[in-house]
PDB file of C-alpha atoms in Angstrom:
ATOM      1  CA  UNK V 391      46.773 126.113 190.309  1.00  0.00           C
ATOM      2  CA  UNK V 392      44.614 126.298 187.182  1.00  0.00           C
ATOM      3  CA  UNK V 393      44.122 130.387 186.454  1.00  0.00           C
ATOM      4  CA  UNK V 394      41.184 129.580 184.228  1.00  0.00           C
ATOM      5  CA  UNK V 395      39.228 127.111 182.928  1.00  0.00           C
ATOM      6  CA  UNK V 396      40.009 124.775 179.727  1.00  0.00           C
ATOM      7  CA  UNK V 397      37.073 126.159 177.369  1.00  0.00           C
ATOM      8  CA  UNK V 398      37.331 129.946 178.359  1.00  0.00           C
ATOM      9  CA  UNK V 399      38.638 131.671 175.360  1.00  0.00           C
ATOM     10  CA  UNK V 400      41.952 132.780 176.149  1.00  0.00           C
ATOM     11  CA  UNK V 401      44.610 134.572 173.862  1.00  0.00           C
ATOM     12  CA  UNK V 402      48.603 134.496 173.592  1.00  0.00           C
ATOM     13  CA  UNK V 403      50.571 135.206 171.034  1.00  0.00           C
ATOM     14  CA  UNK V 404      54.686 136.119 169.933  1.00  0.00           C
ATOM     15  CA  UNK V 405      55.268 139.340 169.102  1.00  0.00           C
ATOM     16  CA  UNK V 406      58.402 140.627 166.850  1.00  0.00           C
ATOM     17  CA  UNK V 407      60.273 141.520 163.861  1.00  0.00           C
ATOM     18  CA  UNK V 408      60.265 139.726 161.765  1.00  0.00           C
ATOM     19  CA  UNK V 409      58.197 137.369 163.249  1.00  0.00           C
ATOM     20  CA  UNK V 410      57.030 135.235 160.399  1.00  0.00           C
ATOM     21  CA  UNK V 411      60.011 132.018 161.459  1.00  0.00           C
ATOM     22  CA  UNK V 412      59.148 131.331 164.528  1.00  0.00           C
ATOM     23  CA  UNK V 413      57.703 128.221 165.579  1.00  0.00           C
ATOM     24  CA  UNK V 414      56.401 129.400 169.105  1.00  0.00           C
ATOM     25  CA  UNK V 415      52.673 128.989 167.600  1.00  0.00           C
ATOM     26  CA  UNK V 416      53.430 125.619 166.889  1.00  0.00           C
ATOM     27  CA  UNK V 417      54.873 124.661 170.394  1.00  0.00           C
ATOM     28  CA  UNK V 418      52.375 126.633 172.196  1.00  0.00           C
ATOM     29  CA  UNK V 419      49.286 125.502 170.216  1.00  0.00           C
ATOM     30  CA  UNK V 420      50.552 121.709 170.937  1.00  0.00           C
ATOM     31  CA  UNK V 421      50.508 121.582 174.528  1.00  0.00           C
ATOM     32  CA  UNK V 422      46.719 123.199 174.305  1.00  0.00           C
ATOM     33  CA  UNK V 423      46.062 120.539 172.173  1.00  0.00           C
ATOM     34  CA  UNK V 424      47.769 117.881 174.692  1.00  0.00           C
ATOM     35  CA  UNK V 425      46.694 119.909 178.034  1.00  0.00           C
ATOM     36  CA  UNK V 426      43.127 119.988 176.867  1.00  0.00           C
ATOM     37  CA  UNK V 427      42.647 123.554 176.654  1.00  0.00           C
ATOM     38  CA  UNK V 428      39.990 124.060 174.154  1.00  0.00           C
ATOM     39  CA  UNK V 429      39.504 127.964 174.501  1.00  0.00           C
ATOM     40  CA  UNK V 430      42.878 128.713 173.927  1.00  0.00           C
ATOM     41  CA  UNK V 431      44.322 130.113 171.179  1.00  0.00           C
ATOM     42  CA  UNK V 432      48.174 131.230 170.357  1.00  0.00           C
ATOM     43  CA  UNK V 433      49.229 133.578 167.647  1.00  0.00           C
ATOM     44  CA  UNK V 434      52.082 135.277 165.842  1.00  0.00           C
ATOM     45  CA  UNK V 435      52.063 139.305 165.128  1.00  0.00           C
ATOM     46  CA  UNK V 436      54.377 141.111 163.408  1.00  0.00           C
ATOM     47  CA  UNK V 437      55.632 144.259 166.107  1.00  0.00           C
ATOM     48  CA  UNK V 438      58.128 146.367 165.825  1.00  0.00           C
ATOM     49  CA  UNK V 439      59.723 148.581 169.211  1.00  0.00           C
ATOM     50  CA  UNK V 440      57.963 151.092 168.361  1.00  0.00           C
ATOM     51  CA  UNK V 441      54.459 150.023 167.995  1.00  0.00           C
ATOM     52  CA  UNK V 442      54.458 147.706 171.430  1.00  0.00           C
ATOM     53  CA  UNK V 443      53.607 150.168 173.279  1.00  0.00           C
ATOM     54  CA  UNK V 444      50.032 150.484 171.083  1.00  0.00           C
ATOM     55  CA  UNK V 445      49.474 146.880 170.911  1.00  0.00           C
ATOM     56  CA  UNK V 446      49.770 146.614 174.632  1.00  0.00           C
ATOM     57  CA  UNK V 447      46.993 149.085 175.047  1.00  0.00           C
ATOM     58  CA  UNK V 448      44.895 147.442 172.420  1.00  0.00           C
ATOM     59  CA  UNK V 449      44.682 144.099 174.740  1.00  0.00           C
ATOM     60  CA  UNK V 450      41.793 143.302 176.244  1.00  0.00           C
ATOM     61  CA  UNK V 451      40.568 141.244 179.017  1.00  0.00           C
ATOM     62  CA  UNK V 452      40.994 137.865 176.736  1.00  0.00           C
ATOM     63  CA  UNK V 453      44.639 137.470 176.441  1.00  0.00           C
ATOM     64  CA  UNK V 454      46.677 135.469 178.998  1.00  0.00           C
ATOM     65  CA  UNK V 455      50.210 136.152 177.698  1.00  0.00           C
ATOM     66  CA  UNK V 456      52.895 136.897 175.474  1.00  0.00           C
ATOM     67  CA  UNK V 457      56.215 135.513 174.034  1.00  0.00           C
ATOM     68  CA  UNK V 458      58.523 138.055 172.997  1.00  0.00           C
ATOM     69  CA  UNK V 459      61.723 138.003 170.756  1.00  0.00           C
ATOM     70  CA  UNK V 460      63.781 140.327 169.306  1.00  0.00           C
ATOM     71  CA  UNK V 461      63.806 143.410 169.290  1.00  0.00           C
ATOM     72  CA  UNK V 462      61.465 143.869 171.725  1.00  0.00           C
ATOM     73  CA  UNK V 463      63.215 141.720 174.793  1.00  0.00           C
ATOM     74  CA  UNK V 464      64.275 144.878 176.176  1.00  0.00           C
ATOM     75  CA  UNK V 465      61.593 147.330 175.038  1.00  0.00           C
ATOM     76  CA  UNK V 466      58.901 145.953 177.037  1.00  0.00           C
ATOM     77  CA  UNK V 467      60.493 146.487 180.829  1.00  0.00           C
ATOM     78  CA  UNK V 468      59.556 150.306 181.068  1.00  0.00           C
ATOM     79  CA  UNK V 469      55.880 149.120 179.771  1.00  0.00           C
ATOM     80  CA  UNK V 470      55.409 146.337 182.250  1.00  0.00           C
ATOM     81  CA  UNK V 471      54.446 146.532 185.811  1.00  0.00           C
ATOM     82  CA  UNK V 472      56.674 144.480 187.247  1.00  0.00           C
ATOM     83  CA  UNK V 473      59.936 141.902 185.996  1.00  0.00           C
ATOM     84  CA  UNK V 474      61.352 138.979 187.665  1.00  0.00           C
ATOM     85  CA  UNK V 475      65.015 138.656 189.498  1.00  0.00           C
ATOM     86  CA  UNK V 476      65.692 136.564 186.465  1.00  0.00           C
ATOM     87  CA  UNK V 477      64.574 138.927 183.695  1.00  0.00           C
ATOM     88  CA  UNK V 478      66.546 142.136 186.084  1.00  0.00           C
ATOM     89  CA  UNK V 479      69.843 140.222 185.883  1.00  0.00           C
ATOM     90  CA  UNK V 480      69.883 140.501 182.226  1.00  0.00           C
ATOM     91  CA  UNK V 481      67.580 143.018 181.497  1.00  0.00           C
ATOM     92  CA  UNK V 482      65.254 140.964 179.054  1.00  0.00           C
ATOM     93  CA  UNK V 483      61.846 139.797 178.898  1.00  0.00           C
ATOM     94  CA  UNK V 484      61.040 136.766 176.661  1.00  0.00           C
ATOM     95  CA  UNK V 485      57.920 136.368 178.633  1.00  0.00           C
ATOM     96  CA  UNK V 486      54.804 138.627 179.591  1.00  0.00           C
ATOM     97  CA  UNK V 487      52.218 136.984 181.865  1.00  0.00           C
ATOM     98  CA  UNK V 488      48.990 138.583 182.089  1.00  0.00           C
ATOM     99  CA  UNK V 489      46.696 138.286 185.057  1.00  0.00           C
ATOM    100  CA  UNK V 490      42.967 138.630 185.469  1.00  0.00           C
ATOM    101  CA  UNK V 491      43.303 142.001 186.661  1.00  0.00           C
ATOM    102  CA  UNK V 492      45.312 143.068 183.756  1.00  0.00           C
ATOM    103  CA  UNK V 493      48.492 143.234 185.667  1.00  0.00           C
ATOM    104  CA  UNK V 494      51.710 142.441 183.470  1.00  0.00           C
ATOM    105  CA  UNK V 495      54.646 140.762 184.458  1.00  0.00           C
ATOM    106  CA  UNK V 496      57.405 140.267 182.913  1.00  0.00           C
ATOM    107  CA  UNK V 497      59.854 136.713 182.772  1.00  0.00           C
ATOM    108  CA  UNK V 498      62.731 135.579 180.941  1.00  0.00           C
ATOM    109  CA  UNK V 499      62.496 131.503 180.569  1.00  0.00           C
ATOM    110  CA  UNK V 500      65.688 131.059 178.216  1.00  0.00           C
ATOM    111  CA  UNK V 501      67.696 131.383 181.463  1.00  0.00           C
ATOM    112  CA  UNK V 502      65.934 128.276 182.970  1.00  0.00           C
ATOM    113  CA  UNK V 503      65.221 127.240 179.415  1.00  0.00           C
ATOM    114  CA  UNK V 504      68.605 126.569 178.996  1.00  0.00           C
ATOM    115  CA  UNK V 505      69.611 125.157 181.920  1.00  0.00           C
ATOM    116  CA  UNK V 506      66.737 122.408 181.397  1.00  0.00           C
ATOM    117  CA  UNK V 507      68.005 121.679 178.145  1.00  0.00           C
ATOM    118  CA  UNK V 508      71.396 120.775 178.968  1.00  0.00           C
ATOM    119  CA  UNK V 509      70.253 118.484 182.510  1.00  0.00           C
ATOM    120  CA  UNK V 510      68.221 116.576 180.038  1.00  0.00           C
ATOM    121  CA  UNK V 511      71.320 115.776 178.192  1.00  0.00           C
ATOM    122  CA  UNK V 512      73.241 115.053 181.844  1.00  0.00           C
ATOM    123  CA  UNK V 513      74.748 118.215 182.178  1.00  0.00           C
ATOM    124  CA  UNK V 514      73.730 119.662 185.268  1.00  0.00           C
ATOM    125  CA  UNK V 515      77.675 120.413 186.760  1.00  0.00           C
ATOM    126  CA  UNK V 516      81.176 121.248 184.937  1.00  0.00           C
ATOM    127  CA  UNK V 517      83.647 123.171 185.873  1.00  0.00           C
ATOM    128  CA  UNK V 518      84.811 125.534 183.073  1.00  0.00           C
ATOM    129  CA  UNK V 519      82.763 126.279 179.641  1.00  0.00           C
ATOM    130  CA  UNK V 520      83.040 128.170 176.489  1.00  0.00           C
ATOM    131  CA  UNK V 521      80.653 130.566 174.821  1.00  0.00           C
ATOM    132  CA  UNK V 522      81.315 131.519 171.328  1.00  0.00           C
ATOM    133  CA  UNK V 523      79.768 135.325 170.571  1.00  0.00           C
ATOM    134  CA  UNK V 524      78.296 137.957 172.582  1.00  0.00           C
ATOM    135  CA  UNK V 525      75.464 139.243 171.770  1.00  0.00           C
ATOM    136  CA  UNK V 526      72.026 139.051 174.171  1.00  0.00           C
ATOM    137  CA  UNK V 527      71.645 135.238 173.621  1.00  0.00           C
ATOM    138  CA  UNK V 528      75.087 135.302 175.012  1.00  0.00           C
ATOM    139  CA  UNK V 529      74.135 137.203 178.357  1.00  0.00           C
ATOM    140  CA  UNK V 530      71.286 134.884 178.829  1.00  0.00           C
ATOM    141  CA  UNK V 531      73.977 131.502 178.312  1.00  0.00           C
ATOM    142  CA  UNK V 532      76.052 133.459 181.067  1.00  0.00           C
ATOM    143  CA  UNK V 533      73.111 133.104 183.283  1.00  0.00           C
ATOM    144  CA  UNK V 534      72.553 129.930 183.161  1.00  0.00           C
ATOM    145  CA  UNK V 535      76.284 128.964 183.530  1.00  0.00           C
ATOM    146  CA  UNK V 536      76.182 130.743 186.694  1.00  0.00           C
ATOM    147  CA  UNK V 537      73.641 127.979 187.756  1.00  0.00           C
ATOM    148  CA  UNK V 538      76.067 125.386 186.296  1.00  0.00           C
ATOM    149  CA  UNK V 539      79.567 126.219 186.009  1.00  0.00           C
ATOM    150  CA  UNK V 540      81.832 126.508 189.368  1.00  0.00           C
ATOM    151  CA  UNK V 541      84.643 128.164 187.618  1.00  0.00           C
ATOM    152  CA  UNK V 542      85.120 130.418 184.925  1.00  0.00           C
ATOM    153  CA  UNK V 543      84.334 130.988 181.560  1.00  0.00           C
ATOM    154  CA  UNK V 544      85.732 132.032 178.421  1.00  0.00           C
ATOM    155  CA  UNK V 545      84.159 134.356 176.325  1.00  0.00           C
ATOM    156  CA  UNK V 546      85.634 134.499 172.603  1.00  0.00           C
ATOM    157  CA  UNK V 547      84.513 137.535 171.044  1.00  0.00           C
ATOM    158  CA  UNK V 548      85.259 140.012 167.995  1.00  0.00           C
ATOM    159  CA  UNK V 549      85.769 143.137 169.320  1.00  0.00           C
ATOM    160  CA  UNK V 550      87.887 144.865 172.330  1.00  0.00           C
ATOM    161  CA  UNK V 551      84.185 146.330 173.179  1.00  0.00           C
ATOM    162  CA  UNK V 552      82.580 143.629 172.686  1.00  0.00           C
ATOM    163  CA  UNK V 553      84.851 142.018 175.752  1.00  0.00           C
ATOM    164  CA  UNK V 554      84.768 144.524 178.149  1.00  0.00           C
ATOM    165  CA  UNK V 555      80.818 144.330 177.512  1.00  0.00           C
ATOM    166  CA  UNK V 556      81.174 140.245 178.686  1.00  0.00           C
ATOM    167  CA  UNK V 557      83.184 140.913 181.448  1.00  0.00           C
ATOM    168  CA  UNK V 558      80.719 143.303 182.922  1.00  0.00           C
ATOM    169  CA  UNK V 559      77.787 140.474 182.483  1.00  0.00           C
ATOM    170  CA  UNK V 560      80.037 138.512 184.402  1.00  0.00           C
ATOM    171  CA  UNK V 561      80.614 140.771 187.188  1.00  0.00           C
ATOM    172  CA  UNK V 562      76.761 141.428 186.942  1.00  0.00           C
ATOM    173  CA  UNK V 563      75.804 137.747 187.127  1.00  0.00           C
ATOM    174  CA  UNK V 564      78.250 136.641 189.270  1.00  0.00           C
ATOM    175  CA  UNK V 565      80.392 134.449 186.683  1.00  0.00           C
ATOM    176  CA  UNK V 566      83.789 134.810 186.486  1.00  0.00           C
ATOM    177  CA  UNK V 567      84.529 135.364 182.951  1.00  0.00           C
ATOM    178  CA  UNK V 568      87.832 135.951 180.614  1.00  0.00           C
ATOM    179  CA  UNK V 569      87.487 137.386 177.392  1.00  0.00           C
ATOM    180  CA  UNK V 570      89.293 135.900 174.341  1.00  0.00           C
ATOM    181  CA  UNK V 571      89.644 136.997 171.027  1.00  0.00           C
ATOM    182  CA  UNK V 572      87.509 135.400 168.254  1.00  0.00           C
ATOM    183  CA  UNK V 573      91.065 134.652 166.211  1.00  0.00           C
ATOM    184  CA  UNK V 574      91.666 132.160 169.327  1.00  0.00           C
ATOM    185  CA  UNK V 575      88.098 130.417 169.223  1.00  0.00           C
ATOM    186  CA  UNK V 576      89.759 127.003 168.059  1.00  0.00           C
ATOM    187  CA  UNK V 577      90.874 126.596 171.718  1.00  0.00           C
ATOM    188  CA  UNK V 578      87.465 127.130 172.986  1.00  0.00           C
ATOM    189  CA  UNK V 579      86.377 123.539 171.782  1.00  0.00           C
ATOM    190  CA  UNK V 580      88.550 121.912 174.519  1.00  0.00           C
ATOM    191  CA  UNK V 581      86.056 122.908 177.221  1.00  0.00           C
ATOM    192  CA  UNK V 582      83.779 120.515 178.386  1.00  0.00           C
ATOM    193  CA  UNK V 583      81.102 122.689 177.866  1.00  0.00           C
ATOM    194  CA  UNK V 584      80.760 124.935 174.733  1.00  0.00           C
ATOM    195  CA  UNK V 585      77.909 127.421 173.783  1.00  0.00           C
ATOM    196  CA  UNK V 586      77.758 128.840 170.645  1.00  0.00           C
ATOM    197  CA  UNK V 587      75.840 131.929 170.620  1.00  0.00           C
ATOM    198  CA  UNK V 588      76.697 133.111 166.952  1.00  0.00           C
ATOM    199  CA  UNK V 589      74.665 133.272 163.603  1.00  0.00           C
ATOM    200  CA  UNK V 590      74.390 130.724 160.895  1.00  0.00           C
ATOM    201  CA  UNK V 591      78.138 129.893 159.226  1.00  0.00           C
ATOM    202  CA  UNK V 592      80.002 131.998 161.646  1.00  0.00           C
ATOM    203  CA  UNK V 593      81.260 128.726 163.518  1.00  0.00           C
ATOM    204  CA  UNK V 594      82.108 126.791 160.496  1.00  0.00           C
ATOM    205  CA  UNK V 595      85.728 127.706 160.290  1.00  0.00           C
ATOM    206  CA  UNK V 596      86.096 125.894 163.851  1.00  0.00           C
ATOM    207  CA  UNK V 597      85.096 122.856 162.105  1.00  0.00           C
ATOM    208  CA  UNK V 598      88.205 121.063 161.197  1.00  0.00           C
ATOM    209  CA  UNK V 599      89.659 121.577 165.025  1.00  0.00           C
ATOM    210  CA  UNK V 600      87.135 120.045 166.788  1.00  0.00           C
ATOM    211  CA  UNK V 601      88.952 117.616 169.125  1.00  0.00           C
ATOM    212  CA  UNK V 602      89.079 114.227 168.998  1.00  0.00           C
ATOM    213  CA  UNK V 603      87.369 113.585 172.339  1.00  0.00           C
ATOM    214  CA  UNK V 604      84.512 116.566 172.604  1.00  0.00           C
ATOM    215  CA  UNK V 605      82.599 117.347 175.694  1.00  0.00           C
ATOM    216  CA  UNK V 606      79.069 118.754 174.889  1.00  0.00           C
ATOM    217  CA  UNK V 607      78.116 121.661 172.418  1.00  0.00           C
ATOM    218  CA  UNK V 608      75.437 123.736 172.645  1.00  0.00           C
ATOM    219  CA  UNK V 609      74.487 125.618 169.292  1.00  0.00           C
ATOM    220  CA  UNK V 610      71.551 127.747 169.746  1.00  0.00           C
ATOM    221  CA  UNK V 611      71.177 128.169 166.368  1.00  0.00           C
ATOM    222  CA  UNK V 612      68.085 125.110 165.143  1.00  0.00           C
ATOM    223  CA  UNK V 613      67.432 126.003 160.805  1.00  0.00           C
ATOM    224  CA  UNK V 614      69.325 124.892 159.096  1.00  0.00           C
ATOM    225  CA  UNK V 615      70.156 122.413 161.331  1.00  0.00           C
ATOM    226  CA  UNK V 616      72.649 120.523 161.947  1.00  0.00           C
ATOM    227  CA  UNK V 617      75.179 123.202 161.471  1.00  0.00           C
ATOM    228  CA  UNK V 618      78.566 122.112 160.303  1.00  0.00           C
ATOM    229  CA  UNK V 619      79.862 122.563 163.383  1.00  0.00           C
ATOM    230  CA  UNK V 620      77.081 120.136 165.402  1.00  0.00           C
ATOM    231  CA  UNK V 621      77.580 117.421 162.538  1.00  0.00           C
ATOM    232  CA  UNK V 622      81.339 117.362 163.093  1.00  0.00           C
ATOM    233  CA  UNK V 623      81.238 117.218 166.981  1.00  0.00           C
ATOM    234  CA  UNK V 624      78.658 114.328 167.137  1.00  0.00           C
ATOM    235  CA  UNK V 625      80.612 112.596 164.336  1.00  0.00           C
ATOM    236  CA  UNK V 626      83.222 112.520 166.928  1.00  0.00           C
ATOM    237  CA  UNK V 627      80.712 111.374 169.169  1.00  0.00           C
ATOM    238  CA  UNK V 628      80.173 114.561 171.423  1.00  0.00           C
ATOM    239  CA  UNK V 629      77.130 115.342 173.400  1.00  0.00           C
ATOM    240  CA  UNK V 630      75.279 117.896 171.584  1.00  0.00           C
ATOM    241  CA  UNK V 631      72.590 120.326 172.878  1.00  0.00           C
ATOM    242  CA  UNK V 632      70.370 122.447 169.949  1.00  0.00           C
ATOM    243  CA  UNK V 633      68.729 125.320 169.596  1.00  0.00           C
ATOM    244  CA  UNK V 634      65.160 123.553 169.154  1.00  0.00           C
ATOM    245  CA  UNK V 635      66.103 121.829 172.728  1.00  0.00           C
ATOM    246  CA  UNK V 636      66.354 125.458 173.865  1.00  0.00           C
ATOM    247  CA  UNK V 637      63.279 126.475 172.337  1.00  0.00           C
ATOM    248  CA  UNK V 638      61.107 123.608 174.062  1.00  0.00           C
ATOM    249  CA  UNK V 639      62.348 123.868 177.265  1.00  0.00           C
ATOM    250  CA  UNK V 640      62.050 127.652 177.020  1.00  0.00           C
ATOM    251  CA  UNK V 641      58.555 127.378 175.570  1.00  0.00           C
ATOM    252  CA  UNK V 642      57.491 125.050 178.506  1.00  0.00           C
ATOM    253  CA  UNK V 643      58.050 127.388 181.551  1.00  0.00           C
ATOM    254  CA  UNK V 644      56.046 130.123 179.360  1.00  0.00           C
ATOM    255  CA  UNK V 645      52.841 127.478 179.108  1.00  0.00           C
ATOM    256  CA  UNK V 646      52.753 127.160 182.635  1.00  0.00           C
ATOM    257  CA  UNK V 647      53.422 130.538 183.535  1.00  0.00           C
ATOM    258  CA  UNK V 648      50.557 132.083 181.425  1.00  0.00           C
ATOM    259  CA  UNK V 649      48.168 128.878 181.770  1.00  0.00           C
ATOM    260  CA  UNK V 650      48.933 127.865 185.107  1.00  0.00           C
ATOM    261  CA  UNK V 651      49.609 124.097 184.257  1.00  0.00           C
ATOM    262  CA  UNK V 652      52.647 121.834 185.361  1.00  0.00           C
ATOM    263  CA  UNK V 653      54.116 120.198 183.741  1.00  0.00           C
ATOM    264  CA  UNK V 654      53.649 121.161 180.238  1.00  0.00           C
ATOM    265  CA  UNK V 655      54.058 118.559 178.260  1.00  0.00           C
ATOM    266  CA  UNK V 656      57.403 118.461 176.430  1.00  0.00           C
ATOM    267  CA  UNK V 657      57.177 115.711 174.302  1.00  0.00           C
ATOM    268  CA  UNK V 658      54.380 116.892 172.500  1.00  0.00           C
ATOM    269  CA  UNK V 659      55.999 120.356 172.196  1.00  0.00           C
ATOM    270  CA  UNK V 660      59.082 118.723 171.320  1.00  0.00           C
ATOM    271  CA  UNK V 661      57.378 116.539 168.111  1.00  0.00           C
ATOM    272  CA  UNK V 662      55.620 119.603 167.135  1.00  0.00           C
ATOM    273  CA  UNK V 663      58.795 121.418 166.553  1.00  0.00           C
ATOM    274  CA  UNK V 664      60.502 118.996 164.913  1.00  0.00           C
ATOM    275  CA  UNK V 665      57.622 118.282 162.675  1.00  0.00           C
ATOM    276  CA  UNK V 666      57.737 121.560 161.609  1.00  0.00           C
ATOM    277  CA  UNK V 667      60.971 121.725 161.017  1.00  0.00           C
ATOM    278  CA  UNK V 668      61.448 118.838 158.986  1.00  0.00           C
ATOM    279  CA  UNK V 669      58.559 120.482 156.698  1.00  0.00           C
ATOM    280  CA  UNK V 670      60.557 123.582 156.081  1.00  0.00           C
TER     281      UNK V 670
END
């Protein structure tokens, strides 16, 4: 169902710190563009946790909806009316949909985001995976393993805390996972599903031990891309799953949450990102 129509002005934006990077404007404002909505507009503000709670009260009756990153994922719950199951289970909001009657909702689409991202690449089943880190993208990749993965999964992390803090996602989500130290993350590239949660260079040592016959990768990480570690797996000719996949498909279940239009339309999203990027 439409919410409004195509010429009413209507506002979103992504809100964070720092902000300036992201390339949500440029997804979002390309499926207006393609869906035809003329009155809508999608911007980028620079908010840190604690001035949210002052920009919330400074919207008015115009905006539709907000993308949120970090550090504000888990900031916004106490602020928001209501959250989804999906948003509870990991206790962040990428996504706030505003209705007409200035109700806020919060969402988190990188759960579903990512499970879209690797179906499109003919993962939809395996039975064991990998993720590589553990920080709040990695909660979110336990998720959506717990929609894919029938049997457990490692988590190879740095820190005796950091374990104990994956094992009690797991128990929280519903996946069974074992914790491994980050000294034995070679071995993690034997799954048949890896996710690599960590920042830029942190995976490169795994490089030379990726195996001769890899299942899929998914780095989340998309600039600089392709990182060492995605150039080496497809040279081996492994499936590989990136960070601007997980962006789109993210991206699309926010446009039709705050528009009201299905489907959004991924392709154009999709050549909009990588447009961008390649500019960079």
């Amino acid at each position: 169902m439409e919410r409004v129509a195509a010429t009413d002005p209507r506002r979103a934006a992504v809100l964070g710190s720092p902000i300036a990077h992201s390339l949500s404007p440029v997804l979002h404002r390309a499926a207006y563009a393609a869906l035809g909505l003329t009155g809508w507009s999608y911007d980028r503000f620079e908010v840190a946790e604690a001035d949210l709670e002052g920009f919330l009260r400074g919207l008015d009756a115009s905006w539709a909806g907000l993308s949120l990153t970090m550090p504000l994922k888990r900031a916004v719950i106490p602020l928001l009316d209501g959250i989804s199951d999906t948003a509870a289970a990991v206790e962040a909001v990428n996504t706030v949909v505003i209705a007409e009657d200035g109700r806020r909702t919060g969402d988190n689409t990188d759960i579903p985001g990512m499970v879209a991202a690797l179906r499109e690449r003919g993962v939809a089943e395996v039975d064991h995976a990998a993720v590589l880190g553990a920080g709040a993208t990695a909660s979110s990749a336990l998720a959506a393993l717990g929609r894919i993965c029938t049997g457990p999964v490692t988590a190879y992390v740095r820190s005796r805390a950091r374990a104990e803090e994956m094992r009690g996602w797991g128990e929280r989500l519903g996946v069974e996972v074992h914790a491994a130290d980050w000294a034995e993350a070679a071995h993690a590239l034997d799954a048949p599903l890896v996710v690599s949660t960590t920042p830029a260079g942190a995976t490169d040592i795994l490089v030379p031990y990726v195996p001769e016959r890899p299942g899929t990768l998914f780095d989340v990480l998309y600039d600089p891309w392709p990182t060492p570690l995605a150039a080496a797996w497809t040279g081996q000719g492994g499936s590989l799953v990136g960070g601007l996949d997980l962006l789109v498909h993210q991206a699309v279940f926010q446009v039709e949450l705050m528009t009201g239009r299905s489907p959004a339309p991924l392709a154009a999203m999709r050549a909009a990102g990588e447009e961008a990027l390649a500019g960079r």
